[in-house]
XYZ file of C-alpha atoms in Angstrom:
738
model
C 0.091 -0.153 -0.020
C 1.741 3.328 -0.966
C 2.802 5.369 1.673
C 0.663 8.400 1.056
C -2.353 6.621 1.823
C -1.456 6.303 5.428
C 0.447 9.871 5.962
C -0.046 13.190 5.759
C 2.136 15.794 3.783
C 3.478 18.737 5.578
C 4.569 20.197 2.418
C 3.262 23.635 1.948
C 0.031 24.268 -0.354
C 0.328 25.950 -3.587
C -3.067 26.560 -4.753
C -6.413 27.993 -3.470
C -8.748 24.966 -3.385
C -5.887 23.397 -0.998
C -6.346 26.146 1.336
C -7.946 24.192 4.743
C -7.143 27.251 6.758
C -8.725 30.051 4.971
C -5.877 31.822 4.690
C -6.693 32.528 0.907
C -9.044 36.142 1.573
C -6.269 37.750 3.411
C -3.421 36.423 0.889
C -5.816 37.833 -2.081
C -5.666 41.164 -0.121
C -1.790 41.296 0.111
C -1.737 40.283 -3.812
C -4.205 43.186 -4.713
C -1.785 45.596 -2.763
C 0.968 44.564 -4.491
C -0.873 44.786 -7.718
C -1.716 48.484 -6.734
C 1.887 49.247 -6.156
C 2.432 48.728 -9.580
C 1.119 52.370 -10.082
C 4.089 54.046 -8.422
C 8.058 53.169 -8.387
C 8.216 53.273 -4.937
C 10.337 50.342 -3.157
C 8.635 48.464 -0.383
C 9.502 45.609 1.939
C 6.561 43.308 3.385
C 7.466 41.072 6.496
C 5.220 38.168 7.112
C 5.675 37.182 10.829
C 4.446 33.840 12.115
C 5.686 31.108 14.143
C 7.082 27.773 13.015
C 4.516 25.682 11.602
C 1.377 27.981 11.294
C 2.049 28.136 7.542
C 3.990 31.010 6.519
C 5.407 29.089 3.283
C 1.572 28.371 2.495
C 0.497 31.640 2.747
C 3.576 32.908 0.767
C 2.849 30.245 -1.956
C -0.988 31.710 -2.151
C 0.382 35.444 -2.612
C 2.992 33.908 -5.165
C -0.104 32.297 -7.124
C -0.935 34.172 -10.283
C 0.694 37.270 -8.733
C 1.959 38.062 -12.263
C -1.873 38.555 -13.468
C -3.027 42.190 -13.604
C -6.266 42.919 -15.079
C -5.543 46.592 -14.847
C -3.810 47.827 -18.100
C -2.317 51.123 -16.664
C -0.678 48.954 -13.686
C 2.826 47.600 -14.175
C 3.793 44.338 -15.156
C 4.797 42.049 -12.015
C 7.675 39.842 -12.230
C 8.236 37.408 -9.433
C 11.670 36.023 -8.330
C 11.963 33.475 -5.446
C 15.604 33.845 -3.831
C 16.904 31.000 -1.548
C 19.694 32.306 0.406
C 20.175 29.223 2.507
C 21.385 27.053 -0.661
C 24.591 29.283 -0.799
C 27.247 29.032 1.769
C 29.169 32.255 2.036
C 27.711 35.977 1.752
C 29.400 36.580 -1.632
C 28.145 33.434 -3.197
C 24.924 34.660 -2.044
C 25.424 38.217 -3.598
C 26.078 36.635 -6.983
C 23.333 34.164 -7.044
C 21.094 36.475 -6.306
C 22.066 39.031 -8.922
C 22.452 36.084 -11.327
C 18.805 34.996 -10.862
C 17.467 38.588 -10.475
C 18.966 39.410 -14.032
C 17.648 35.954 -15.539
C 13.940 36.430 -14.264
C 14.159 40.243 -15.750
C 15.334 38.818 -19.342
C 12.933 36.082 -19.383
C 10.064 37.920 -17.978
C 10.389 41.154 -19.685
C 12.344 40.125 -22.588
C 15.456 42.297 -21.917
C 18.279 41.626 -24.428
C 21.395 40.168 -22.631
C 23.527 43.184 -23.357
C 20.687 45.585 -22.294
C 21.888 48.742 -20.179
C 20.369 47.672 -16.859
C 21.550 43.990 -17.323
C 25.024 45.371 -17.535
C 24.706 47.798 -14.495
C 23.375 44.995 -12.463
C 26.683 42.672 -13.479
C 28.642 45.906 -12.907
C 27.482 46.681 -9.391
C 27.644 43.566 -8.114
C 31.549 43.348 -9.446
C 31.980 46.760 -7.173
C 30.466 45.084 -4.103
C 32.742 41.849 -4.253
C 35.786 44.072 -4.893
C 38.213 43.548 -2.039
C 36.733 40.076 -0.826
C 38.285 37.057 -0.599
C 36.264 35.155 -3.007
C 38.146 32.946 -5.778
C 36.547 33.194 -9.036
C 35.958 29.752 -10.695
C 34.522 29.168 -13.942
C 30.688 29.349 -13.541
C 30.896 31.657 -10.699
C 30.968 35.169 -12.329
C 27.518 36.647 -13.227
C 28.284 37.015 -16.722
C 31.664 38.584 -18.003
C 32.980 36.436 -21.075
C 36.089 35.864 -19.986
C 36.616 33.733 -16.786
C 39.713 32.255 -14.854
C 40.659 30.623 -11.744
C 42.725 32.675 -9.970
C 44.477 32.952 -6.558
C 44.524 36.668 -6.856
C 41.683 38.853 -4.819
C 38.600 39.248 -6.801
C 39.361 43.411 -7.401
C 42.351 42.407 -9.030
C 40.475 39.557 -11.236
C 37.484 42.083 -11.531
C 39.953 45.096 -12.806
C 41.641 42.291 -15.271
C 38.118 41.322 -16.672
C 36.517 45.076 -16.853
C 39.427 46.745 -18.122
C 38.036 49.932 -17.307
C 37.563 52.307 -14.430
C 33.840 51.974 -12.586
C 32.094 54.654 -10.649
C 31.811 54.377 -7.191
C 28.939 52.104 -5.590
C 26.661 55.038 -4.938
C 26.845 56.387 -7.990
C 26.144 52.731 -9.994
C 23.031 52.638 -7.219
C 21.734 55.945 -8.086
C 22.081 55.165 -12.004
C 20.364 51.634 -11.638
C 17.453 53.256 -9.568
C 16.879 56.053 -12.075
C 16.802 53.565 -15.043
C 14.418 50.900 -13.269
C 11.930 53.700 -12.391
C 11.710 54.034 -16.476
C 10.906 50.487 -16.936
C 7.078 49.176 -16.950
C 7.822 46.762 -14.437
C 7.871 46.065 -10.318
C 9.942 42.923 -9.619
C 8.768 41.376 -6.327
C 11.331 39.190 -4.751
C 9.998 36.305 -2.117
C 12.495 34.981 0.518
C 10.906 32.209 2.568
C 12.299 30.715 5.867
C 14.560 33.430 7.196
C 14.342 32.120 10.612
C 16.166 29.151 9.715
C 19.463 30.895 8.436
C 22.320 30.889 10.913
C 22.781 34.412 12.927
C 25.626 35.045 10.209
C 23.523 34.090 6.806
C 20.608 36.085 8.577
C 23.020 38.784 8.933
C 24.345 38.617 5.392
C 20.694 38.462 3.971
C 19.702 41.575 5.580
C 22.820 43.424 4.032
C 22.031 42.279 0.737
C 18.183 43.504 1.015
C 20.072 47.233 2.082
C 22.067 47.092 -0.572
C 19.014 46.536 -3.153
C 15.642 47.623 -1.001
C 15.613 51.079 -1.962
C 15.913 50.492 -5.646
C 13.092 51.682 -7.901
C 10.151 49.003 -8.628
C 11.370 46.448 -5.926
C 8.980 44.791 -3.678
C 10.365 42.443 -0.997
C 8.209 39.837 0.527
C 10.276 38.294 3.638
C 8.956 35.553 5.660
C 10.103 34.565 9.157
C 9.673 34.027 12.849
C 10.348 37.701 14.102
C 11.426 36.598 17.609
C 13.569 34.170 16.295
C 15.220 36.544 13.944
C 15.304 39.249 16.415
C 17.071 37.149 19.095
C 20.133 35.678 16.053
C 20.691 38.989 15.133
C 20.435 41.850 18.161
C 24.560 41.431 19.115
C 24.801 42.978 15.789
C 23.271 45.859 16.318
C 23.158 46.714 20.209
C 22.807 44.903 23.662
C 19.444 43.814 23.747
C 16.782 41.473 22.131
C 14.882 44.946 21.361
C 17.774 46.335 19.500
C 17.310 43.163 17.074
C 13.603 44.136 16.944
C 14.303 47.739 16.174
C 16.707 46.588 13.153
C 13.853 44.512 11.658
C 11.737 47.683 11.819
C 14.409 49.512 9.787
C 14.416 46.535 7.186
C 10.727 45.852 7.093
C 8.327 49.006 6.388
C 5.081 46.507 5.884
C 4.687 44.162 8.614
C 2.089 41.352 7.953
C 1.140 38.946 10.945
C -0.018 35.619 9.705
C -3.902 35.039 9.914
C -4.859 33.002 13.099
C -6.476 29.441 12.158
C -9.561 29.164 13.526
C -10.427 26.182 15.731
C -13.334 25.148 13.889
C -11.050 24.562 10.972
C -8.276 23.267 12.344
C -11.046 20.837 13.685
C -12.561 20.086 10.291
C -9.314 19.381 8.770
C -8.428 17.429 11.816
C -11.760 14.973 11.698
C -11.091 14.500 7.722
C -7.506 13.279 8.297
C -8.641 11.144 11.126
C -11.444 9.401 8.805
C -8.745 8.797 6.440
C -6.359 7.086 9.176
C -9.435 4.920 10.361
C -10.354 3.965 6.592
C -6.719 3.064 5.627
C -6.656 1.229 8.473
C -9.938 -0.699 7.976
C -11.099 0.505 11.250
C -15.122 1.482 11.136
C -15.899 3.336 14.278
C -20.089 3.462 14.649
C -21.602 6.043 16.042
C -23.265 4.904 19.359
C -26.065 6.907 21.630
C -24.747 8.785 24.498
C -27.155 6.387 26.490
C -25.198 3.521 25.551
C -23.435 2.166 28.448
C -22.687 -1.386 27.112
C -19.095 -1.883 27.765
C -16.971 -3.596 25.205
C -13.953 -3.100 23.660
C -15.979 -2.120 20.355
C -18.309 0.464 22.366
C -15.483 1.667 24.092
C -13.785 2.530 20.413
C -16.958 3.679 18.953
C -17.089 6.627 21.613
C -13.824 8.114 20.098
C -15.332 10.991 18.395
C -17.224 11.712 21.770
C -13.827 11.543 23.798
C -11.819 13.691 21.926
C -14.112 16.507 21.829
C -12.018 19.803 22.439
C -8.844 18.377 21.098
C -8.425 21.449 18.345
C -8.078 23.636 21.346
C -4.251 22.245 21.986
C -3.341 22.339 18.362
C -1.693 25.481 17.655
C -0.809 25.181 14.103
C -1.306 23.332 10.917
C 2.194 21.509 11.222
C 1.173 20.324 14.671
C -1.838 19.095 13.008
C -0.003 16.867 10.682
C 2.532 15.481 12.946
C -0.231 14.626 15.440
C -2.003 12.846 12.302
C 1.146 10.948 11.036
C 2.151 9.712 14.552
C -1.337 8.385 15.259
C -1.095 6.836 12.371
C 2.128 5.335 12.984
C 1.055 3.863 16.391
C -2.354 2.756 15.334
C -0.746 0.410 12.852
C 1.341 -1.089 15.774
C -1.476 -0.811 18.024
C -4.626 -1.733 16.222
C -7.301 -3.533 17.946
C -5.389 -3.659 21.133
C -6.263 -0.511 22.928
C -8.448 2.321 23.151
C -7.696 5.122 20.402
C -9.239 8.002 21.842
C -6.960 7.276 24.793
C -4.263 6.772 22.119
C -4.729 10.258 20.732
C -4.545 12.281 23.793
C -1.206 10.337 24.723
C 0.121 11.492 21.103
C -0.872 14.994 21.582
C 1.149 15.012 24.990
C 3.918 13.605 23.229
C 4.493 15.972 20.266
C 3.582 18.929 22.225
C 5.087 18.126 26.194
C 7.638 15.506 25.100
C 8.948 16.085 28.658
C 5.317 15.549 30.062
C 5.026 12.242 27.842
C 8.353 10.793 29.324
C 7.031 11.642 33.218
C 4.066 9.584 32.497
C 5.618 6.818 30.670
C 8.212 6.340 33.486
C 6.169 6.436 36.183
C 3.105 4.164 35.831
C 2.334 3.673 39.490
C 1.114 7.111 40.055
C -1.189 6.771 37.010
C -2.949 3.441 36.832
C -5.626 2.122 39.030
C -4.657 -0.151 41.954
C -7.838 -2.037 43.171
C -11.642 -1.791 41.964
C -12.699 1.573 42.756
C -9.921 2.575 44.538
C -8.367 5.498 42.092
C -5.472 7.292 43.208
C -6.333 10.657 42.761
C -4.341 12.351 45.699
C -1.494 10.462 44.880
C -1.854 11.684 40.918
C -2.262 15.028 41.900
C 1.072 15.014 44.234
C 2.803 13.919 41.315
C 2.020 16.078 39.113
C 2.638 19.210 41.740
C 6.095 17.696 41.847
C 6.412 17.601 38.322
C 5.308 20.816 37.490
C 7.091 22.541 40.321
C 10.630 21.010 38.851
C 9.867 22.202 35.371
C 9.987 25.244 33.625
C 6.598 25.430 31.932
C 4.526 28.549 31.303
C 0.955 28.661 33.293
C -0.937 28.364 29.406
C 1.383 24.774 29.018
C 1.109 24.048 32.624
C -2.978 23.957 32.413
C -2.822 22.139 29.138
C -0.687 19.625 30.238
C -2.857 19.035 33.322
C -5.932 18.917 31.041
C -4.733 16.234 28.768
C -3.386 14.265 31.575
C -7.028 14.496 33.723
C -8.603 13.333 30.397
C -6.444 10.168 30.235
C -6.676 9.741 34.095
C -9.957 11.374 35.311
C -10.144 10.246 38.615
C -11.508 13.333 40.110
C -15.301 14.125 38.622
C -15.313 17.762 40.072
C -12.176 18.710 37.452
C -13.702 20.473 35.024
C -11.076 19.765 32.446
C -11.898 16.066 32.437
C -15.698 16.057 33.368
C -16.530 18.671 30.517
C -15.056 16.227 27.859
C -15.798 12.755 29.713
C -19.255 13.107 31.420
C -21.305 12.254 28.251
C -19.523 9.103 26.845
C -19.565 7.593 30.455
C -15.813 7.539 30.224
C -15.482 8.797 34.147
C -17.476 5.405 35.054
C -15.031 3.162 32.807
C -11.753 4.657 33.878
C -12.584 4.411 37.866
C -13.809 0.841 37.454
C -10.710 -1.934 37.071
C -12.862 -4.498 35.344
C -14.263 -1.878 32.839
C -10.884 -0.380 31.879
C -9.658 -3.480 31.008
C -12.522 -4.431 28.914
C -12.267 -1.348 27.095
C -8.526 -1.338 27.141
C -8.003 1.937 28.703
C -4.695 3.639 29.468
C -4.966 3.720 33.166
C -5.483 -0.082 33.535
C -2.336 -2.121 34.880
C -2.284 -4.516 32.307
C -3.111 -2.169 29.164
C -0.607 0.706 30.113
C 2.389 -0.836 29.079
C 1.077 -1.461 25.401
C 0.695 2.120 24.871
C 4.349 2.660 25.375
C 6.111 -0.811 24.448
C 4.627 -1.135 20.818
C 5.029 -4.961 20.645
C 4.666 -6.738 17.622
C 1.100 -7.627 17.701
C -0.242 -5.903 14.519
C 3.096 -4.816 13.605
C 5.822 -6.260 11.434
C 9.220 -6.999 13.177
C 11.844 -4.595 11.633
C 14.546 -7.021 11.996
C 12.712 -9.440 10.784
C 12.217 -7.476 7.482
C 15.868 -6.896 7.399
C 16.503 -10.638 7.869
C 14.288 -11.315 4.701
C 16.124 -8.451 2.545
C 19.927 -9.640 3.285
C 18.531 -13.229 2.098
C 17.422 -11.455 -1.125
C 20.826 -10.186 -1.713
C 22.198 -12.881 -4.179
C 21.521 -14.721 -7.537
C 18.883 -16.638 -6.517
C 15.673 -15.700 -3.833
C 14.985 -19.455 -3.562
C 16.721 -19.410 -0.029
C 13.916 -16.757 1.365
C 10.969 -18.464 0.161
C 10.135 -20.306 3.459
C 11.272 -17.263 6.063
C 8.645 -15.238 3.599
C 6.301 -17.582 4.162
C 6.925 -17.800 7.861
C 6.452 -13.813 8.034
C 3.128 -13.961 6.388
C 1.651 -16.968 8.776
C 2.885 -14.879 11.587
C 2.100 -11.162 10.466
C -1.390 -9.572 9.588
C -1.345 -9.674 5.810
C -2.565 -5.914 5.344
C 0.122 -4.754 7.370
C 2.543 -6.891 6.060
C 1.798 -5.854 2.582
C 2.390 -1.845 3.746
C 5.812 -2.769 5.487
C 6.996 -4.632 2.339
C 6.211 -2.416 -0.414
C 7.329 0.316 1.329
C 10.553 -1.467 2.163
C 10.763 -2.184 -1.633
C 10.467 1.279 -2.472
C 13.222 2.345 -0.242
C 15.787 -0.123 -1.994
C 17.656 1.149 -4.947
C 17.686 -0.710 -8.346
C 19.826 -3.613 -7.562
C 19.931 -7.264 -7.487
C 18.157 -7.411 -4.264
C 15.501 -5.197 -5.508
C 15.169 -7.164 -8.239
C 14.852 -10.997 -6.349
C 12.536 -8.787 -3.993
C 10.494 -7.993 -6.877
C 10.349 -11.372 -8.219
C 9.250 -13.046 -4.972
C 6.812 -10.972 -4.282
C 5.405 -11.230 -7.966
C 5.506 -15.114 -7.246
C 3.891 -15.025 -3.814
C 1.058 -12.348 -4.588
C -1.853 -14.450 -3.627
C -0.342 -15.477 0.001
C -0.441 -12.207 0.936
C -4.234 -11.583 0.178
C -6.900 -12.398 2.986
C -9.761 -11.286 1.134
C -9.652 -10.261 -2.538
C -12.244 -7.636 -2.357
C -13.195 -6.149 -5.677
C -14.296 -2.580 -6.128
C -15.396 -2.293 -9.583
C -13.847 1.104 -10.329
C -10.728 0.381 -8.815
C -9.592 -3.317 -8.942
C -9.400 -6.146 -6.392
C -6.734 -6.037 -3.233
C -4.913 -8.504 -5.624
C -4.514 -6.129 -8.129
C -3.603 -3.178 -6.103
C -0.830 -5.171 -4.842
C 0.114 -6.243 -8.361
C 0.341 -2.736 -9.289
C 2.447 -1.654 -6.288
C 4.987 -4.145 -7.075
C 5.550 -3.450 -10.691
C 5.462 0.425 -10.208
C 8.975 -0.511 -8.747
C 10.202 -2.462 -11.799
C 10.353 1.236 -13.229
C 13.561 2.025 -11.265
C 15.320 -0.561 -13.704
C 16.700 -0.029 -17.118
C 13.949 0.000 -19.747
C 15.233 -3.056 -21.960
C 15.755 -4.950 -18.870
C 12.117 -4.353 -17.338
C 10.174 -6.829 -19.357
C 12.577 -9.926 -19.168
C 12.510 -9.579 -15.405
C 8.485 -9.839 -14.783
C 7.688 -11.968 -17.833
C 8.060 -15.274 -16.036
C 5.906 -14.271 -13.077
C 3.114 -12.838 -14.829
C 2.097 -16.309 -17.092
C -0.565 -17.498 -15.365
C -2.000 -14.083 -14.624
C -5.763 -13.237 -15.749
C -6.155 -10.559 -18.790
C -7.693 -7.961 -16.154
C -4.392 -8.554 -14.129
C -1.773 -8.103 -16.837
C -3.937 -4.472 -17.153
C -2.052 -3.521 -13.568
C 1.106 -4.989 -14.688
C 0.977 -2.210 -17.386
C -0.477 0.428 -15.481
C 2.478 -0.122 -12.815
C 4.923 -0.150 -15.768
C 3.597 2.746 -17.108
C 5.533 6.331 -17.010
C 5.297 9.866 -18.398
C 7.635 8.337 -21.065
C 6.194 4.656 -21.392
C 4.832 5.268 -24.978
C 7.491 4.057 -27.689
C 9.898 2.212 -25.184
C 10.978 -1.408 -25.553
C 9.070 -2.117 -22.650
C 5.762 -0.813 -24.235
C 6.281 -2.559 -27.040
C 7.046 -6.001 -25.678
C 4.654 -5.870 -22.857
C 1.760 -4.888 -25.391
C 2.546 -7.814 -28.108
C 2.780 -10.418 -25.194
C -0.580 -9.074 -23.756
C -2.375 -9.234 -27.255
C -0.835 -12.650 -27.690
C -2.178 -13.724 -24.409
C -5.922 -12.534 -25.126
C -6.140 -13.882 -28.831
C -4.892 -17.152 -26.904
C -7.596 -17.056 -24.304
C -10.262 -15.883 -26.641
C -9.590 -17.922 -29.717
C -12.666 -19.735 -29.898
C -15.187 -17.088 -28.371
C -15.244 -13.288 -27.985
C -13.820 -11.093 -25.273
C -17.038 -9.536 -25.556
C -18.738 -13.113 -23.768
C -16.666 -12.076 -20.915
C -17.969 -10.523 -18.072
C -15.034 -7.773 -18.326
C -16.024 -4.322 -16.843
C -15.979 -1.363 -19.371
C -12.712 -0.076 -18.871
C -10.969 -3.520 -19.486
C -12.319 -3.884 -22.677
C -11.583 -0.342 -23.771
C -8.063 -1.184 -22.299
C -7.837 -4.156 -24.732
C -8.699 -2.478 -27.747
C -6.408 0.479 -27.223
C -3.541 -1.787 -26.876
C -4.666 -4.289 -29.607
C -5.221 -1.259 -32.039
C -1.677 0.019 -30.939
C -0.100 -3.351 -32.314
C -2.131 -4.208 -35.232
C -5.043 -2.136 -36.003
C -6.082 -4.175 -38.898
C -5.898 -7.618 -36.875
C -8.322 -6.106 -34.614
C -11.010 -4.753 -36.947
C -10.957 -8.485 -38.323
C -11.318 -9.911 -35.103
C -14.095 -7.410 -34.078
C -16.041 -8.180 -37.428
C -15.476 -12.093 -36.550
C -16.625 -11.802 -33.043
C -19.116 -9.446 -32.823
C -22.279 -11.008 -32.776
C -26.342 -10.490 -32.147
C -25.778 -12.023 -28.456
C -22.867 -9.660 -27.802
C -23.591 -6.612 -29.231
C -24.955 -5.047 -26.219
C -22.053 -5.770 -24.204
C -19.732 -4.239 -26.996
C -21.665 -1.051 -27.057
C -21.758 -0.942 -23.142
C -17.904 -0.993 -23.212
C -17.281 2.526 -24.513
C -19.584 4.594 -21.741
C -17.894 5.462 -18.412
C -18.675 3.501 -15.277
C -20.089 5.847 -12.661
C -20.850 5.742 -8.774
C -24.436 6.579 -8.330
C -26.988 6.698 -5.453
C -27.861 2.999 -5.816
C -24.092 2.045 -6.549
C -22.231 1.837 -9.474
C -23.896 2.657 -13.170
C -23.146 2.954 -16.865
C -23.108 6.174 -18.685
C -25.096 6.756 -21.526
C -23.890 6.074 -25.143
C -23.520 9.522 -26.638
C -21.284 10.937 -29.813
C -17.830 10.816 -27.677
C -18.588 7.045 -27.156
C -19.728 6.910 -30.691
C -16.566 8.568 -32.169
C -14.285 6.016 -29.834
C -16.250 3.073 -31.416
C -15.610 4.106 -35.066
C -11.946 4.437 -34.544
C -11.568 0.266 -34.159
C -14.637 -0.698 -36.672
C -16.919 0.911 -39.220
C -20.231 1.881 -37.370
C -22.193 0.454 -40.312
C -21.390 -2.766 -39.462
C -22.598 -2.284 -36.166
C -25.816 -0.401 -37.528
C -26.281 -3.911 -40.067
C -26.255 -5.985 -37.141
C -29.015 -3.997 -35.220
C -30.803 -3.886 -38.516
C -31.197 -7.620 -39.294
C -31.344 -8.937 -35.933
C -33.228 -6.558 -33.786
C -37.337 -5.218 -33.914
C -37.975 -2.504 -36.143
C -39.021 -0.037 -33.139
C -35.238 -0.522 -31.847
C -33.501 0.111 -35.165
C -35.134 3.120 -36.272
C -34.315 5.623 -33.416
C -34.499 9.196 -34.463
C -34.407 11.087 -31.242
C -32.011 11.740 -28.280
C -32.924 9.421 -25.130
C -31.082 10.180 -21.812
C -32.909 8.999 -19.030
C -32.209 8.467 -15.689
C -28.854 6.641 -15.650
C -29.724 3.999 -12.751
C -32.968 3.048 -14.422
C -31.654 2.378 -17.798
C -32.276 -0.955 -19.551
C -29.535 -2.323 -21.809
C -31.934 -2.049 -24.751
C -31.324 1.441 -24.439
C -27.951 1.572 -25.661
C -28.879 0.050 -29.074
C -31.230 3.212 -29.236
C -28.559 5.728 -28.200
C -26.313 4.297 -31.048
C -28.705 4.493 -33.529
C -29.425 7.667 -32.835
C -25.815 8.850 -32.781
C -25.026 6.711 -36.120
C -28.282 8.846 -37.961
C -27.010 11.698 -36.958
C -23.620 11.187 -38.397
C -24.720 10.080 -41.808
C -26.948 12.952 -42.371
């Protein structure tokens, strides 16, 4: 199973449709402000301030996206430039790369010639700034002079050699560039993200670069960083206290922007959506139970999950925290599925990612948190231990309250405590967690026999890393025969769904070598042993086919001409629809025309002809997308042979099945259904066979009322009868010949 199905991305969003936290309205306002600045030539520096993980990069992307589109004809053209200073190890290299990039975007977006006056001035200005530094000029490092040498002389002497002319001083050059920039009908918007991830020296160098350029006309900077972190990093360069760092930032940034706070309801909405995906991919169904349902079983305990996580969004501060919580919960759920209460696990994971010190304290002091005897809670002992913990820690008042709230949700021994009771009263959890027998039935964290399971992560429901590594080591050779029995033992001793996921994940991370080749062959030879239930989705294929696809996708990491030879012996017994998933796995952006495509497609069509030498593929109960794929592949191999096959094998008995293979299948209110046969399907059909041939079968084999249709009939698709496809074909055919 692919990793993306189990884990949530921490990458910054790019498009408006991905904006789950409602940043886009403010981002669009910033865009509007930048576009309006195109009516002037005044320089400006925006500072986007926010903490790590709050979504600064996502917000910056929303501003960046489509910024160049300006509907006002009188406004200047917007030229966007992303600069990444953390890629360059020295200030000198950073300066060179900055101006190289700036020149490039101007030339590309404004179509300036290479020797344009502005370009020459910018090159000259960069050289002047670098004069006197100890930068070693090497091939490819300078920004545009035609002569490039490697030298041990100072850059000043080297550049003097290259230019062979006297320069104006830097200030005069700057004025000349500024004057020239003000005449152009464009504004350059420079985006710099993650400034707070730079070192102290790198931040200082970046701000120096901005001071050298930010006063140019028609220049806008948008800097993204945590203001507190940057102020602490740079203040010693400009004064004695952190306040001096803030004051310097104010000199650099003249338009401060604060990242919008993510509303709690948006966090909750996104969190529940992510949780739903986690449970779905782990095949865990959480049914809704009544608040009055006090029947205590493991299932009913887990069904109360959404009651018990009520209020969790109040503890999540940033989008990054949300993603981290979902991912760590997903990882541990794989190991602990069907072993623990999921709501307890979620609260524990929240404590782990936000307050690891508190998590470790609970982990290492089980005696203070678990129930001792029936109805004998250790409320006073728990409070004493918590007070001791807080007294010996340096948490803020807010963090102390948050930790106490989470801990008392996990271990609610005092019903009067509002932090616990508000969350847990309605779902009867207080009674469960204060009863030894019930807490064990529902596998709660506060039961002494269950407590360690939350922290030990035993191999029940989890594949041993050691066992997987041993399997991989056995595959390191010319043959995988010695590893077959070891593999079968793994299958026997592990949950097959989890094992499939772990094996595919391991396979993806092995480079294209003999071990990976043997691993692929082993998995292909043992596909059926990894399947518990071959559940089939008409649109997505069966569990078996999904596994075949995921195995074959790894074949593309090998050389093209070797791919088919690798898999050919192991797909000989595959069914036709299985082979289509093999092809899907082999497919990549340059698949068309490759040796692999030709050899596989030829093999595939040979298999089709062999299996259906005495009968038609339309006598088989294939889904439409399978027959469409067969037609497409056969057409690419031998279109004449395909047409002859169709003319020979399409009969009155299978004609409707043939026509039904062209429309798309959809999921509707009552299940799946086939779409209408329209002109699009008609055009697709006539690519493979003359429609007149089909018309003549209908004309000679079906009643007149079914072969004289002259009107368009598209009823409710879920109530459509098979005969209607004949009428829809005839209507489209009649229209096409007029």
